[in-house]
GROMACS .gro file of C-alpha atoms in nm:
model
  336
    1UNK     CA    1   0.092   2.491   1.758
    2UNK     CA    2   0.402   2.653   1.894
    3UNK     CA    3   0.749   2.611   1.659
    4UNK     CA    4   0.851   2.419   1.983
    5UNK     CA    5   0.656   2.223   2.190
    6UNK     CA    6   0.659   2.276   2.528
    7UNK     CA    7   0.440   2.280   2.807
    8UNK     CA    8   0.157   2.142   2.635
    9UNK     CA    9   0.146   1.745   2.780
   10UNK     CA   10  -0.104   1.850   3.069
   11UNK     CA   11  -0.302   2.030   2.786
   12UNK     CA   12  -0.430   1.730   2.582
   13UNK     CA   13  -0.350   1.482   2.847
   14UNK     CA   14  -0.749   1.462   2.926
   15UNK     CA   15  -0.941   1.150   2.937
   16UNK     CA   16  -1.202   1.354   2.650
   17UNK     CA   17  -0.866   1.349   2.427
   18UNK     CA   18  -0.818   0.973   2.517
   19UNK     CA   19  -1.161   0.854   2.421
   20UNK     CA   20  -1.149   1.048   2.113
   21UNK     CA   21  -0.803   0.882   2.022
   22UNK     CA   22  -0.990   0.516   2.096
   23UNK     CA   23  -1.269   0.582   1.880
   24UNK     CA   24  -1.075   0.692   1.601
   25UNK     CA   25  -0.868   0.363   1.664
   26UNK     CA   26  -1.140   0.157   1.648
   27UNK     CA   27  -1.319   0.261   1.291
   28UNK     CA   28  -1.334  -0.012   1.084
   29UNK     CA   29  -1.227  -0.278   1.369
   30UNK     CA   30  -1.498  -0.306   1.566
   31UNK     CA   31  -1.621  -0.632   1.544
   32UNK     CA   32  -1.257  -0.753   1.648
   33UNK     CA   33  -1.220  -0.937   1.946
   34UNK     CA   34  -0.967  -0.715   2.128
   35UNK     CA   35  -1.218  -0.395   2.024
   36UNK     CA   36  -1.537  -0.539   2.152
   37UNK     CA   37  -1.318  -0.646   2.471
   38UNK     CA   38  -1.238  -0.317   2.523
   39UNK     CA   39  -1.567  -0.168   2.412
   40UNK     CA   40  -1.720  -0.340   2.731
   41UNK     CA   41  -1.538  -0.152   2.982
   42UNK     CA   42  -1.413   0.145   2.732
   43UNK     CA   43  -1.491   0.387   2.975
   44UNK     CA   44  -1.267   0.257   3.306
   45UNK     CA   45  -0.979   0.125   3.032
   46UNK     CA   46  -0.939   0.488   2.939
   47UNK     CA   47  -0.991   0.616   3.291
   48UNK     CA   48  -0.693   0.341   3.387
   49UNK     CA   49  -0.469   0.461   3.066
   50UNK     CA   50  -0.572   0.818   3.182
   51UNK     CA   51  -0.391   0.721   3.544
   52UNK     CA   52  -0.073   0.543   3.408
   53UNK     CA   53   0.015   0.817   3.146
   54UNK     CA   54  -0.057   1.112   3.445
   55UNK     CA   55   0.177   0.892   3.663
   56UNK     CA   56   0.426   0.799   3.446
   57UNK     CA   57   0.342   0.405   3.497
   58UNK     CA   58   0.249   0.358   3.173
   59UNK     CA   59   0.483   0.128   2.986
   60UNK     CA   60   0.434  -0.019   2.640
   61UNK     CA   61   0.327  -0.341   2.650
   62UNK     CA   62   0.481  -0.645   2.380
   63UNK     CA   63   0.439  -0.685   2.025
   64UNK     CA   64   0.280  -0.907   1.810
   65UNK     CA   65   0.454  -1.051   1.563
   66UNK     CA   66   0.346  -1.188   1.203
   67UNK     CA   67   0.425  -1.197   0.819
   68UNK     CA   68   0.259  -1.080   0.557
   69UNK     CA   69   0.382  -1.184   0.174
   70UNK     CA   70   0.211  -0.971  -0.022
   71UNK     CA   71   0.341  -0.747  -0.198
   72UNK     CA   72   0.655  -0.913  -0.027
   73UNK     CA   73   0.774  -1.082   0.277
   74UNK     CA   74   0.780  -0.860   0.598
   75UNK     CA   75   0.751  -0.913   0.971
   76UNK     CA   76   0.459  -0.684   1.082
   77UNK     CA   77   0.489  -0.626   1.483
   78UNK     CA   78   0.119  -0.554   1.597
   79UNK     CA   79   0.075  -0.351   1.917
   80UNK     CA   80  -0.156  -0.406   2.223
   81UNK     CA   81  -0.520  -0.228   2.107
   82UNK     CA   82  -0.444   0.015   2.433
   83UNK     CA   83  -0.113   0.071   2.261
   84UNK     CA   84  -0.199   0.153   2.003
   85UNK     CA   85  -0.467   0.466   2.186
   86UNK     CA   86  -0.149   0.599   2.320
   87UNK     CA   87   0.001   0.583   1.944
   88UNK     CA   88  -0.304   0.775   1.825
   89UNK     CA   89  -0.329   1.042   2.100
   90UNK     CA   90   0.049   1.144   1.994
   91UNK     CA   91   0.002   1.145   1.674
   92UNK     CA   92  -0.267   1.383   1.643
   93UNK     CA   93  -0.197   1.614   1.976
   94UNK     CA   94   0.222   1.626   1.908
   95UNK     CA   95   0.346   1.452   1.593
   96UNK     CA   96   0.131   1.544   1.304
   97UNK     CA   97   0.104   1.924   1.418
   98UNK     CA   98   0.461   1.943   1.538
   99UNK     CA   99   0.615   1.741   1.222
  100UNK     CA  100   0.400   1.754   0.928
  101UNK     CA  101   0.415   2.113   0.808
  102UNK     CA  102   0.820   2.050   0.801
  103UNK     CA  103   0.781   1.797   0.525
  104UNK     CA  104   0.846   1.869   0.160
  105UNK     CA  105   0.538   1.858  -0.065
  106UNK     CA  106   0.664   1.600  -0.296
  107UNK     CA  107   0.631   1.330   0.010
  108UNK     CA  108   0.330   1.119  -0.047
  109UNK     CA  109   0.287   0.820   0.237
  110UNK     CA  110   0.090   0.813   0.489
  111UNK     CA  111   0.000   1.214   0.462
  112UNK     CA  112  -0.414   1.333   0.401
  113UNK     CA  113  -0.494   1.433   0.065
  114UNK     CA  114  -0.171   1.272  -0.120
  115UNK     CA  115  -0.105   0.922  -0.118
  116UNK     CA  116   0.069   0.680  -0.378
  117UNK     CA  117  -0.190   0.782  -0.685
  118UNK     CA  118  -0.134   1.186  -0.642
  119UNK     CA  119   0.250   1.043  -0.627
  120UNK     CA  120   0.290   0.861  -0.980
  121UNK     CA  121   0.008   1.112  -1.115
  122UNK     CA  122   0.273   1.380  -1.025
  123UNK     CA  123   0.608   1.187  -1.124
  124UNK     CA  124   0.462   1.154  -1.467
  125UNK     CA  125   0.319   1.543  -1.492
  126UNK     CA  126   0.717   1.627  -1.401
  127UNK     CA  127   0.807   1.380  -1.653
  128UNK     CA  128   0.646   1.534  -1.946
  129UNK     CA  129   0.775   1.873  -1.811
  130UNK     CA  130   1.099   1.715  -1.855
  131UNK     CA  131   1.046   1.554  -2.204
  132UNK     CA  132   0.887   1.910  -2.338
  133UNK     CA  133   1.206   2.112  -2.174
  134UNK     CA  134   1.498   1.875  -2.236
  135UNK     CA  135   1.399   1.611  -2.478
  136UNK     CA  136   1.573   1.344  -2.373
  137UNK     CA  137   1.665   1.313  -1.980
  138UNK     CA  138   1.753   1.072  -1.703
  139UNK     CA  139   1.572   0.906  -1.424
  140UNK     CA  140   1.733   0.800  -1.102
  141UNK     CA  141   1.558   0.603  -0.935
  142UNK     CA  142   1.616   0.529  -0.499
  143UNK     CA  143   1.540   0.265  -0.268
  144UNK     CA  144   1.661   0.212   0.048
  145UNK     CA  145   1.753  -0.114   0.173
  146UNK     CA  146   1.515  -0.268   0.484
  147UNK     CA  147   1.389   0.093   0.568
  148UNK     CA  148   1.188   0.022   0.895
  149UNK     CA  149   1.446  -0.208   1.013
  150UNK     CA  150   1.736   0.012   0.937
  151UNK     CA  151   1.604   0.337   1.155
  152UNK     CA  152   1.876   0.441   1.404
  153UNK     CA  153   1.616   0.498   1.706
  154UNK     CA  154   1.877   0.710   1.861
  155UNK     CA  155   1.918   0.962   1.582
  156UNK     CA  156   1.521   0.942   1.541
  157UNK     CA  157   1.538   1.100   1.920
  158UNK     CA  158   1.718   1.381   1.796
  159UNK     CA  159   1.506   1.472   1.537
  160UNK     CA  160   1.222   1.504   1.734
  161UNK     CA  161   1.376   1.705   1.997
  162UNK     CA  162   1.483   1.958   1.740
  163UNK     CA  163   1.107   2.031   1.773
  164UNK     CA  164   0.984   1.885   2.081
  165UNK     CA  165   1.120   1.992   2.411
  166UNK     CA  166   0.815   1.890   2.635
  167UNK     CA  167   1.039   1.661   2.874
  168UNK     CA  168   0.654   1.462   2.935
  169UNK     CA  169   0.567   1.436   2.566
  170UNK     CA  170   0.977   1.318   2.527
  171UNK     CA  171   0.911   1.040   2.761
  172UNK     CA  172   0.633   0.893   2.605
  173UNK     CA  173   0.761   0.891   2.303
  174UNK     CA  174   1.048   0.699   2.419
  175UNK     CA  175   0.755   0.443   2.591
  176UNK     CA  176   0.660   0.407   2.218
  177UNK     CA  177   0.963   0.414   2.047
  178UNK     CA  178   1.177   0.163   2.280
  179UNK     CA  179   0.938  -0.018   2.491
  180UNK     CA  180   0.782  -0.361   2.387
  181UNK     CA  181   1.095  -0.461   2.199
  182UNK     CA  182   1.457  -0.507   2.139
  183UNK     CA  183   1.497  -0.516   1.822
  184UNK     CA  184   1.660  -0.238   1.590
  185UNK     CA  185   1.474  -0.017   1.366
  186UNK     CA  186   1.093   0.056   1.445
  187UNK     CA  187   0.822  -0.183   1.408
  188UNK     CA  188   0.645  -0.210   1.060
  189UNK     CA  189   0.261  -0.157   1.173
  190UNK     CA  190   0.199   0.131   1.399
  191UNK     CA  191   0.045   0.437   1.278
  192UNK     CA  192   0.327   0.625   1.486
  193UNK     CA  193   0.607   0.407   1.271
  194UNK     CA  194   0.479   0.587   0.974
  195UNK     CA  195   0.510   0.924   1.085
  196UNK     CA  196   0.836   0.821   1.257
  197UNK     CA  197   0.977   0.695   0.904
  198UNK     CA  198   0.871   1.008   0.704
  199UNK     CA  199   1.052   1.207   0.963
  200UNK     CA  200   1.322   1.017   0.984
  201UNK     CA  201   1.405   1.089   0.592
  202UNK     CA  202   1.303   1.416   0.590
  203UNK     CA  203   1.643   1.481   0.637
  204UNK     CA  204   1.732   1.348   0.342
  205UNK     CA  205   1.462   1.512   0.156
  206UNK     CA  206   1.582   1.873   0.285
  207UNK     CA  207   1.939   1.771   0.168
  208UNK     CA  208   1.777   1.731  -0.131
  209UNK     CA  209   1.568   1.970  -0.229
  210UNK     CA  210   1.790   2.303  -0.030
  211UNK     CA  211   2.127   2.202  -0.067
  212UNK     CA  212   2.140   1.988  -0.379
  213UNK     CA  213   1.844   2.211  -0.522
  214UNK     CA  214   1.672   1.929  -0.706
  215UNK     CA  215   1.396   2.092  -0.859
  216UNK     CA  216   1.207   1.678  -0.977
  217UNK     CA  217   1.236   1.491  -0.668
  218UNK     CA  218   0.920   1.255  -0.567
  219UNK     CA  219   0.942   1.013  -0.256
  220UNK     CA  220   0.686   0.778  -0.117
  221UNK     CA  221   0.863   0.624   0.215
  222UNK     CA  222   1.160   0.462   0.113
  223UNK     CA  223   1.090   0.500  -0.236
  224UNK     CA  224   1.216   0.790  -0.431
  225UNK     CA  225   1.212   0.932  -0.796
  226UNK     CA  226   1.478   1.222  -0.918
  227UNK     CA  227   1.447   1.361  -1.270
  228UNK     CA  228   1.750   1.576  -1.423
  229UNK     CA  229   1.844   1.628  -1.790
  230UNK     CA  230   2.236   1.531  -1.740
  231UNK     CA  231   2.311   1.177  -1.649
  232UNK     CA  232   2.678   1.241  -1.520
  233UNK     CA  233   2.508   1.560  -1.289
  234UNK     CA  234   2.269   1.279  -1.171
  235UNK     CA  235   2.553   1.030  -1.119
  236UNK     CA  236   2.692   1.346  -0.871
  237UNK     CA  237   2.343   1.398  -0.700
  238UNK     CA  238   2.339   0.997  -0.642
  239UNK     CA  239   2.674   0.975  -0.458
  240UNK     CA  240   2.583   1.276  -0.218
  241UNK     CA  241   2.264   1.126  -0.114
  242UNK     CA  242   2.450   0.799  -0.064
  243UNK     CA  243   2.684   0.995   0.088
  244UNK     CA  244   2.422   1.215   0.324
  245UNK     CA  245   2.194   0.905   0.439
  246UNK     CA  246   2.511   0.650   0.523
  247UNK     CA  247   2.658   0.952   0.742
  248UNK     CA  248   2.355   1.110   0.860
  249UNK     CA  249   2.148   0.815   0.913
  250UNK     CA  250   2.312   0.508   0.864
  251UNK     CA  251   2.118   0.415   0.571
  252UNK     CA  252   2.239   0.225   0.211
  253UNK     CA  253   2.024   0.181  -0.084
  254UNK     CA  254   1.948  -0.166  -0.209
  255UNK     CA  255   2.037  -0.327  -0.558
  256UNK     CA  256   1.727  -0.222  -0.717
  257UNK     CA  257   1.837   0.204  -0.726
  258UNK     CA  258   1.993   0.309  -1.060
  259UNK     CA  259   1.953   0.530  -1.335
  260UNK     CA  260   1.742   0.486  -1.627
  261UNK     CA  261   1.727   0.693  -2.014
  262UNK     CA  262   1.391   0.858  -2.014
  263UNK     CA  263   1.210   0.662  -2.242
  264UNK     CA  264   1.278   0.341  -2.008
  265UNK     CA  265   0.992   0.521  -1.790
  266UNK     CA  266   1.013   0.445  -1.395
  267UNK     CA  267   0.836   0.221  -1.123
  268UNK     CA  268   0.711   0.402  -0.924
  269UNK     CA  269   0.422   0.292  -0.639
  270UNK     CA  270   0.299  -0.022  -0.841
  271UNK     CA  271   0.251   0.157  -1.186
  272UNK     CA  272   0.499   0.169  -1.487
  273UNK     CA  273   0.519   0.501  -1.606
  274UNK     CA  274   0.591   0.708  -1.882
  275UNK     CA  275   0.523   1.093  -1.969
  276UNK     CA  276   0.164   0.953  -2.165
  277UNK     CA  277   0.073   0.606  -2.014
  278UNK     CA  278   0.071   0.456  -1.684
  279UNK     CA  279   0.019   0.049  -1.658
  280UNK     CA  280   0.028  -0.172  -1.420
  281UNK     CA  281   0.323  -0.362  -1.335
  282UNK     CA  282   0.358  -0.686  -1.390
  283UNK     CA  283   0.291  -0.834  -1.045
  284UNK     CA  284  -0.065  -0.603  -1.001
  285UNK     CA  285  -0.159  -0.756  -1.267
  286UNK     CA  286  -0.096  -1.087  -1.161
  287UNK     CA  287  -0.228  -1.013  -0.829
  288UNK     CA  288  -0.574  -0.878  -0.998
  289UNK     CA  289  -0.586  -1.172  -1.261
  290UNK     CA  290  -0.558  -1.455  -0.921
  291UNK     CA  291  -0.783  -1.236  -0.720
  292UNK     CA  292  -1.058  -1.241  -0.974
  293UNK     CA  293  -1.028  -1.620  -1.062
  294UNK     CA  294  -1.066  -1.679  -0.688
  295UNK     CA  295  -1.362  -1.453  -0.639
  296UNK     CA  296  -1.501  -1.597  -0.965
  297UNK     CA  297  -1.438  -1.974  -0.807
  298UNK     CA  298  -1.631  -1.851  -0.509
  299UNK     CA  299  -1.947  -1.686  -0.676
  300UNK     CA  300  -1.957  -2.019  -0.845
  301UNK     CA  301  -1.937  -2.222  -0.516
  302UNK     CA  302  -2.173  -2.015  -0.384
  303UNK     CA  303  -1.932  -1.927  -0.057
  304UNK     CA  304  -2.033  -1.547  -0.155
  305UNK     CA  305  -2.224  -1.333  -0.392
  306UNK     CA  306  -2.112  -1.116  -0.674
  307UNK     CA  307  -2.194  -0.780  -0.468
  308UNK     CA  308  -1.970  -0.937  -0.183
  309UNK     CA  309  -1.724  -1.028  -0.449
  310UNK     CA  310  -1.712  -0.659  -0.578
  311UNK     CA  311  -1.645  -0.540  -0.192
  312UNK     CA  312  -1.287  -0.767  -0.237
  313UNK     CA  313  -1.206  -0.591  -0.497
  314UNK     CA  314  -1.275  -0.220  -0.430
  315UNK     CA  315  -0.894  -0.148  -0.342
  316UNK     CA  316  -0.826  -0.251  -0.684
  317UNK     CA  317  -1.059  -0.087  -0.875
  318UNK     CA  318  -0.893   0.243  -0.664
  319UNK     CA  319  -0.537   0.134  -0.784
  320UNK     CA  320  -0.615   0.031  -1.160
  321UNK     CA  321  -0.837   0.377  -1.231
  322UNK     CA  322  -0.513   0.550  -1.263
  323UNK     CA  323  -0.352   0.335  -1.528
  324UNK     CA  324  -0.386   0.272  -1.861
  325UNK     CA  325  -0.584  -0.088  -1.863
  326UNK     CA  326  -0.887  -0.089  -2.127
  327UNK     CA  327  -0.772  -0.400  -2.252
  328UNK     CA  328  -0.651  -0.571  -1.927
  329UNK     CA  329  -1.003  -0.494  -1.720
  330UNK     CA  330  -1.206  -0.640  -2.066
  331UNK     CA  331  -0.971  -0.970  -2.052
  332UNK     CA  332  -1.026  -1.035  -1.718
  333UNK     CA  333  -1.353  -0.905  -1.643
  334UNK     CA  334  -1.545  -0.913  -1.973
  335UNK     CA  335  -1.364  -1.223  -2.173
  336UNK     CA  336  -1.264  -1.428  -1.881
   0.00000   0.00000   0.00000
């Protein structure tokens, strides 16, 4: 891929690209009603989306909207399935190639091969780095208030032309990024959201990292972990980046940044961590404890067996390998 992108829309505009985009969409979906809809008749939808993109009818259809509580209340906006194809065929053909190698390598969402476990496994390798060089040091730790929401779609639009000049690739991002809703910010949900919002604070993170030269800085979205020995130095580094994402991106941090004495440890992507343990914090474990007494409730019903049970819990079994929880797993799984 080019350090600009231009010229290439025609390239990977094909209906082969399209399909592949589909069936990448579909995996682990299938037996949804919308996907077996579409499943019927795959091959004339994608000839149809084929038409509208080459055209320039396409236009993105409405959202969906509906809230999810856990791990707190947000309003997820859920795209039309042939949306949501067009979301996919940017993101791998444009975005990802375009955008991704631009990122700094301490930025875990969303991105192959790092995620939120490589994130606090890393945070705490840092923070015994920290507690062997200084001794004693200072966390500061960042949060920015209603992230998706707060995205200025405008400014988003000039990122991406910085390295996108493809006038036809341009317009349907715009398609994505403004049709199907008047709201501000960018809908929680998409897959092309989540590139959008680790793009969008990339800025931040080169401000960061080249001009502040902070050597410890860890961000996962909108969540985001500085280490420094000095505690008035940090105090500094704080009020620039508060500075840098109100002016640059119209961005504040929420009540819940600050700056903590080493030995406080940090929360960082559902794990409490220190430089030699990692638990869980307090709501995963509450979470785990209510999902096992439910599963355990069930099993005993009779509504499903214990090898369906131990599908349910597979994503936690992938969170709670990471942390320290000998005694937590044998309450709950062997006492309980």
């Amino acid at each position: 891929m080019p350090k600009t992108i231009k010229n290439q829309f025609d390239t990977y505009l094909t209906y082969d690209k399209l399909m592949e985009a589909h069936m990448k969409c579909q995996k682990g979906k299938k037996n949804r009603a919308n996907v077996i809809k579409f499943n019927l008749k795959k091959e004339e939808y994608i000839q149809w989306l084929y038409e509208q993109i080459k055209t320039k009818r396409y236009q993105h259809g409405k959202y969906i909207s509906f809230y999810v509580w856990e791990p707190k209340k947000r309003k997820i906006e859920a795209a039309r399935y042939i949306d949501r194809i067009v979301h996919r065929w940017l993101v791998d053909n444009f975005l990802e190639p375009a955008f991704l190698p631009q990122l700094i390598d301490t930025t875990y969402a969303c991105i192959k091969n790092r995620g939120m476990h490589k994130a606090a496994l890393d945070v705490q390798k840092a923070m015994r780095k920290c507690k062997k060089q200084y001794g004693e040091y200072y966390i500061l730790k960042m949060d920015v208030a209603k992230y998706f929401q707060s995205i200025d779609k405008d400014i988003l639009m000039e990122i991406i032309k910085k390295k996108i000049v493809d006038k036809d690739v341009l317009w349907l991002i715009n398609q994505t990024l403004y049709g199907g809703r008047n709201e501000p910010g960018i809908p929680i949900g998409n897959l092309s959201s989540q590139l959008f919002a680790n793009l969008y604070y990339n800025e931040a993170d080169q401000f960061i990292k080249h001009t502040l030269k902070v050597k410890y800085y860890f961000r996962y979205m909108d969540d985001s972990v500085i280490l420094l020995k000095d505690k008035q130095e940090l105090k500094k580094v704080r009020y620039a980046i508060e500075n840098f994402i109100k002016e640059k991106l119209k961005l504040e941090f929420n009540s819940k940044t600050n700056i903590f004495k080493s030995k406080q440890g940090v929360n960082f992507c559902g794990y409490k961590i220190n430089e030699y343990r990692m638990k869980l914090r307090d709501k995963g474990k509450r979470k785990l404890k209510n999902k096992v007494k439910s599963l355990k409730n069930k099993i005993k019903n009779g509504e499903i067996t214990s090898k369906e049970a131990k599908k349910y819990l597979c994503g936690h079994f992938g969170y709670i390998k990471y942390a320290n929880t000998y005694h937590l797993i044998h309450k709950i799984f062997v006492c309980d």
